[in-house]
Coordinates of C-alpha atoms in Angstrom, one line a residue:
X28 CA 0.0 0.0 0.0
X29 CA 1.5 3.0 -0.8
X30 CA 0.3 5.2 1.5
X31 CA 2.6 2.6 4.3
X32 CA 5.8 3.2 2.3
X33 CA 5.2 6.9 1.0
X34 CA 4.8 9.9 3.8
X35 CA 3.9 12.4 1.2
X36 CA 1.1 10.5 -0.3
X37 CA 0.0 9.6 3.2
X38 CA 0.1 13.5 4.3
X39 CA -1.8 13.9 0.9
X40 CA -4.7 11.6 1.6
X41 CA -5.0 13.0 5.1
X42 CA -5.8 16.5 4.0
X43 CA -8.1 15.1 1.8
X44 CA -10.4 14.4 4.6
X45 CA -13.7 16.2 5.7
X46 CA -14.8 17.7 8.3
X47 CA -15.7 15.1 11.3
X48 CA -19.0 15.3 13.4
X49 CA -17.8 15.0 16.9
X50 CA -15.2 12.1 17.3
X51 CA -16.4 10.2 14.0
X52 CA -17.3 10.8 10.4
X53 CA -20.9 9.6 9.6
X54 CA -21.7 8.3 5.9
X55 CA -24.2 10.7 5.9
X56 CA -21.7 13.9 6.4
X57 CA -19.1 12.4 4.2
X58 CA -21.6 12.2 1.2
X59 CA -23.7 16.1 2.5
X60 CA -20.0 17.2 1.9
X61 CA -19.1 15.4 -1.3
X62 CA -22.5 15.9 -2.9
X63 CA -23.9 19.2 -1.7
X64 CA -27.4 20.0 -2.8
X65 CA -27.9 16.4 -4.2
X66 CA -31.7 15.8 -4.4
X67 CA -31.2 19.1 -7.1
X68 CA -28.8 17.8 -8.8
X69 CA -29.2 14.4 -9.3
X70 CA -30.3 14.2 -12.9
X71 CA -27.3 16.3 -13.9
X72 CA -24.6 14.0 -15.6
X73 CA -21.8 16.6 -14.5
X74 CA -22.6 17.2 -11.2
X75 CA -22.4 13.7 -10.4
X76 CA -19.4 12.9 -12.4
X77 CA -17.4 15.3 -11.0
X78 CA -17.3 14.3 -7.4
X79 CA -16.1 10.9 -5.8
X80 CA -15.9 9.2 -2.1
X81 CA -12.9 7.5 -2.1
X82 CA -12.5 4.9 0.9
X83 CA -9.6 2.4 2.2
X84 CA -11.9 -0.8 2.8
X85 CA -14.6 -2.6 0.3
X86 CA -17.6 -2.4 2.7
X87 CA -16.8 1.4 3.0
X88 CA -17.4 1.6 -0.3
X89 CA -20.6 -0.4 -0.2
X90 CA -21.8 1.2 2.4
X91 CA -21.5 4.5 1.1
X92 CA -22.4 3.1 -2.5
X93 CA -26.0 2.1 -1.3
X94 CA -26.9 5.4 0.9
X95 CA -26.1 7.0 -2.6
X96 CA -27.8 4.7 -4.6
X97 CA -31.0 5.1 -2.3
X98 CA -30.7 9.1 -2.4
X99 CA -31.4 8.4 -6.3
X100 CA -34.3 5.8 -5.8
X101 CA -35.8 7.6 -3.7
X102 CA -35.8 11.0 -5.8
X103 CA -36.9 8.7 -9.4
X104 CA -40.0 7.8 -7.2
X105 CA -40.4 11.4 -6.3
X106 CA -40.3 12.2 -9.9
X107 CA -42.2 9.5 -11.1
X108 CA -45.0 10.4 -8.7
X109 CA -44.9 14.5 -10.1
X110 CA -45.6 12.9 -13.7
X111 CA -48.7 10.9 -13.1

């Protein structure tokens, strides 16, 4: 792993995190940080492209995968029920 061997890289990632909610970072903060203003933007192809959670461990990342794919469920059914 490179950030083991590399103590730039390492200092790097740190400053990459965000800002913690008391003693811990909650899923929920990380992607309200990441993805500001998301229920607006969620049908826009550049908004979304542009941003990215990155995360040491798999079930991080599928964690943080299905809050986000839930977000967008939840605002195609809101959508869904405007058009009927």
């Amino acid at each position: 792993m490179r950030a083991r061997t590399d103590q730039s890289f390492s200092e790097f990632l740190l400053r990459l995190t965000v800002k913690h909610c008391y003693d811990a970072i909650s899923e929920e903060s990380i992607i309200k940080e990441i993805f500001p203003s998301l229920q607006e933007n969620v049908t826009t192809t550049k908004y979304v492209t542009e941003r990215a959670i990155l995360a040491s461990i798999n079930a991080h990342v599928d964690n943080l995968n299905d809050k986000l794919i839930s977000l967008f469920q939840v605002k195609s059914r809101y959508l869904i029920a405007l058009t009927q």
